[in-house]
Amino acid sequence: STASSHHSATPLPTVIPDLPEFQKVHHDGKTTLWVVFVIMLVASIIFTGMSWSIPISKRLYHILTTLITIIATISYFAMATGHGVTWHHIKAVEQHDHGLPDTTRDIYRQVYWARYVDWALTTPLLLLDLAFLAGMNGGTILIAIVADVTMILTGLFAAFGSETTGQKWGWYAIACIAYLVIIFQLVLNGRTASLAKGSNVSKFFISIAAFTLIVWTAYPVIWGVADGGRHISVDGEIIAYAVLDILAKPIFGIWLLVTHSRMPETNVELGGFWSQGLASE
Ligand code: RET
């Protein structure tokens, strides 16, 4: 043939590999991160202001709730400025074109690991708010907190898990089991404990715990759709978590603090080292 007669020439490649796909943040995602940063900052300032006017012995919820929004402010500052995010190689898709050699197409997606650092610190504090409100015992609180930290860390491993092995969804399943432990502690032990604090506190605990369970349960759903299934963009994921974070932190916080100021029975008796030096107040 004519082609074989040019044996000294370098053959042209017949297949040009497909360019990798990069799933990344764009304008809407960046704007959202900055907006939530401002909301968390304003909430932190308001909660700090609210704690000023009440005695230190009644500030436990204020301290916890303010720390939660301060940590979120820091985490959103990191993400908005491009920190706390890294590329995760999701997979190499095999391309089969009839008659041509197979090629692969790599897919990369940005993973905001700063979220998991935020959640690892703030979700235990949120649980403490609820646990003190219900009057849960130390053992029950310890189990809920350890299950919570386990849930967030295994969720982080899931986010960086490989898709070609059972890693990603395996870690996800473990995180969901840890989440069920938290629900069990709140629904059974939390509700029972709250009854001892009277019907007002019990009713309030049931309402705010139900709100918490609904909002918290949306996180693994979003995760499954966005991080797990990659059915929504990185921007869409940022917006979804932004809505949930605002509900779970500032809205939860203002509801708790305002109700606390109107319902003296919600006050926590701080025994032992918690109340050292406060006797004179
Ligand atoms: C992950 C993925 C793995 C499975 C489960 C998850 C649950 C996350 C939750 C997060 C709550 C966050 C809050 C943040 C701040 O306010 C880690 C998404 C079960 C429940 C309340």
PDB file of N, CA and C in Angstrom, residues 7-41:
ATOM      1  N   HIS A   7       7.583   4.292   5.314  1.00  0.00           N
ATOM      2  CA  HIS A   7       7.913   3.668   6.592  1.00  0.00           C
ATOM      3  C   HIS A   7       8.863   4.488   7.437  1.00  0.00           C
ATOM      4  N   SER A   8       9.577   5.423   6.879  1.00  0.00           N
ATOM      5  CA  SER A   8      10.533   6.191   7.681  1.00  0.00           C
ATOM      6  C   SER A   8       9.853   7.351   8.409  1.00  0.00           C
ATOM      7  N   ALA A   9       8.648   7.766   7.985  1.00  0.00           N
ATOM      8  CA  ALA A   9       7.973   8.907   8.619  1.00  0.00           C
ATOM      9  C   ALA A   9       7.304   8.479   9.929  1.00  0.00           C
ATOM     10  N   THR A  10       7.276   9.388  10.903  1.00  0.00           N
ATOM     11  CA  THR A  10       6.586   9.107  12.168  1.00  0.00           C
ATOM     12  C   THR A  10       5.096   9.047  11.889  1.00  0.00           C
ATOM     13  N   PRO A  11       4.427   7.954  12.289  1.00  0.00           N
ATOM     14  CA  PRO A  11       2.988   7.892  12.014  1.00  0.00           C
ATOM     15  C   PRO A  11       2.225   8.890  12.877  1.00  0.00           C
ATOM     16  N   LEU A  12       1.194   9.507  12.317  1.00  0.00           N
ATOM     17  CA  LEU A  12       0.360  10.418  13.096  1.00  0.00           C
ATOM     18  C   LEU A  12      -0.480   9.595  14.061  1.00  0.00           C
ATOM     19  N   PRO A  13      -0.725  10.087  15.267  1.00  0.00           N
ATOM     20  CA  PRO A  13      -1.612   9.339  16.170  1.00  0.00           C
ATOM     21  C   PRO A  13      -3.009   9.289  15.567  1.00  0.00           C
ATOM     22  N   THR A  14      -3.607   8.133  15.642  1.00  0.00           N
ATOM     23  CA  THR A  14      -4.948   8.005  15.080  1.00  0.00           C
ATOM     24  C   THR A  14      -6.003   8.405  16.106  1.00  0.00           C
ATOM     25  N   VAL A  15      -5.644   8.347  17.433  1.00  0.00           N
ATOM     26  CA  VAL A  15      -6.613   8.649  18.475  1.00  0.00           C
ATOM     27  C   VAL A  15      -6.049   9.742  19.357  1.00  0.00           C
ATOM     28  N   ILE A  16      -6.787  10.851  19.485  1.00  0.00           N
ATOM     29  CA  ILE A  16      -6.377  11.913  20.405  1.00  0.00           C
ATOM     30  C   ILE A  16      -7.149  11.704  21.695  1.00  0.00           C
ATOM     31  N   PRO A  17      -6.437  11.454  22.806  1.00  0.00           N
ATOM     32  CA  PRO A  17      -7.172  11.175  24.045  1.00  0.00           C
ATOM     33  C   PRO A  17      -8.054  12.357  24.424  1.00  0.00           C
ATOM     34  N   ASP A  18      -9.223  12.073  24.993  1.00  0.00           N
ATOM     35  CA  ASP A  18     -10.124  13.146  25.413  1.00  0.00           C
ATOM     36  C   ASP A  18      -9.507  13.931  26.551  1.00  0.00           C
ATOM     37  N   LEU A  19      -9.794  15.226  26.577  1.00  0.00           N
ATOM     38  CA  LEU A  19      -9.295  16.061  27.678  1.00  0.00           C
ATOM     39  C   LEU A  19     -10.018  15.682  28.954  1.00  0.00           C
ATOM     40  N   PRO A  20      -9.342  15.825  30.104  1.00  0.00           N
ATOM     41  CA  PRO A  20     -10.033  15.512  31.360  1.00  0.00           C
ATOM     42  C   PRO A  20     -11.168  16.492  31.621  1.00  0.00           C
ATOM     43  N   GLU A  21     -12.111  16.056  32.429  1.00  0.00           N
ATOM     44  CA  GLU A  21     -13.225  16.934  32.805  1.00  0.00           C
ATOM     45  C   GLU A  21     -12.942  17.451  34.208  1.00  0.00           C
ATOM     46  N   PHE A  22     -13.080  18.771  34.395  1.00  0.00           N
ATOM     47  CA  PHE A  22     -12.852  19.374  35.718  1.00  0.00           C
ATOM     48  C   PHE A  22     -14.162  19.957  36.227  1.00  0.00           C
ATOM     49  N   GLN A  23     -14.683  19.397  37.324  1.00  0.00           N
ATOM     50  CA  GLN A  23     -15.912  19.922  37.923  1.00  0.00           C
ATOM     51  C   GLN A  23     -15.498  20.860  39.038  1.00  0.00           C
ATOM     52  N   LYS A  24     -15.751  22.169  38.828  1.00  0.00           N
ATOM     53  CA  LYS A  24     -15.222  23.140  39.787  1.00  0.00           C
ATOM     54  C   LYS A  24     -16.196  24.256  40.104  1.00  0.00           C
ATOM     55  N   VAL A  25     -15.828  25.061  41.096  1.00  0.00           N
ATOM     56  CA  VAL A  25     -16.650  26.193  41.513  1.00  0.00           C
ATOM     57  C   VAL A  25     -16.605  27.296  40.450  1.00  0.00           C
ATOM     58  N   HIS A  26     -17.768  27.963  40.271  1.00  0.00           N
ATOM     59  CA  HIS A  26     -17.821  29.120  39.375  1.00  0.00           C
ATOM     60  C   HIS A  26     -18.363  30.319  40.143  1.00  0.00           C
ATOM     61  N   HIS A  27     -18.808  31.311  39.408  1.00  0.00           N
ATOM     62  CA  HIS A  27     -19.226  32.577  40.021  1.00  0.00           C
ATOM     63  C   HIS A  27     -20.300  32.417  41.101  1.00  0.00           C
ATOM     64  N   ASP A  28     -21.372  31.679  40.801  1.00  0.00           N
ATOM     65  CA  ASP A  28     -22.475  31.549  41.765  1.00  0.00           C
ATOM     66  C   ASP A  28     -22.029  30.899  43.068  1.00  0.00           C
ATOM     67  N   GLY A  29     -21.182  29.886  42.953  1.00  0.00           N
ATOM     68  CA  GLY A  29     -20.679  29.212  44.151  1.00  0.00           C
ATOM     69  C   GLY A  29     -19.844  30.145  45.004  1.00  0.00           C
ATOM     70  N   LYS A  30     -18.955  30.897  44.344  1.00  0.00           N
ATOM     71  CA  LYS A  30     -18.090  31.833  45.095  1.00  0.00           C
ATOM     72  C   LYS A  30     -18.912  32.895  45.803  1.00  0.00           C
ATOM     73  N   THR A  31     -19.896  33.450  45.085  1.00  0.00           N
ATOM     74  CA  THR A  31     -20.752  34.474  45.687  1.00  0.00           C
ATOM     75  C   THR A  31     -21.468  33.905  46.910  1.00  0.00           C
ATOM     76  N   THR A  32     -22.006  32.691  46.766  1.00  0.00           N
ATOM     77  CA  THR A  32     -22.727  32.060  47.877  1.00  0.00           C
ATOM     78  C   THR A  32     -21.819  31.906  49.095  1.00  0.00           C
ATOM     79  N   LEU A  33     -20.584  31.466  48.869  1.00  0.00           N
ATOM     80  CA  LEU A  33     -19.657  31.277  49.994  1.00  0.00           C
ATOM     81  C   LEU A  33     -19.424  32.595  50.737  1.00  0.00           C
ATOM     82  N   TRP A  34     -19.281  33.700  49.982  1.00  0.00           N
ATOM     83  CA  TRP A  34     -19.086  34.998  50.632  1.00  0.00           C
ATOM     84  C   TRP A  34     -20.339  35.458  51.374  1.00  0.00           C
ATOM     85  N   VAL A  35     -21.509  35.217  50.780  1.00  0.00           N
ATOM     86  CA  VAL A  35     -22.764  35.623  51.435  1.00  0.00           C
ATOM     87  C   VAL A  35     -22.917  34.882  52.769  1.00  0.00           C
ATOM     88  N   VAL A  36     -22.649  33.580  52.768  1.00  0.00           N
ATOM     89  CA  VAL A  36     -22.806  32.813  54.008  1.00  0.00           C
ATOM     90  C   VAL A  36     -21.750  33.245  55.033  1.00  0.00           C
ATOM     91  N   PHE A  37     -20.548  33.574  54.562  1.00  0.00           N
ATOM     92  CA  PHE A  37     -19.522  34.105  55.477  1.00  0.00           C
ATOM     93  C   PHE A  37     -20.075  35.316  56.227  1.00  0.00           C
ATOM     94  N   VAL A  38     -20.697  36.244  55.500  1.00  0.00           N
ATOM     95  CA  VAL A  38     -21.232  37.469  56.119  1.00  0.00           C
ATOM     96  C   VAL A  38     -22.368  37.118  57.091  1.00  0.00           C
ATOM     97  N   ILE A  39     -23.262  36.210  56.680  1.00  0.00           N
ATOM     98  CA  ILE A  39     -24.383  35.819  57.552  1.00  0.00           C
ATOM     99  C   ILE A  39     -23.855  35.210  58.860  1.00  0.00           C
ATOM    100  N   MET A  40     -22.866  34.341  58.765  1.00  0.00           N
ATOM    101  CA  MET A  40     -22.312  33.697  59.970  1.00  0.00           C
ATOM    102  C   MET A  40     -21.616  34.728  60.867  1.00  0.00           C
ATOM    103  N   LEU A  41     -20.945  35.692  60.228  1.00  0.00           N
ATOM    104  CA  LEU A  41     -20.266  36.742  60.995  1.00  0.00           C
ATOM    105  C   LEU A  41     -21.279  37.598  61.748  1.00  0.00           C
TER     106      LEU A  41
END
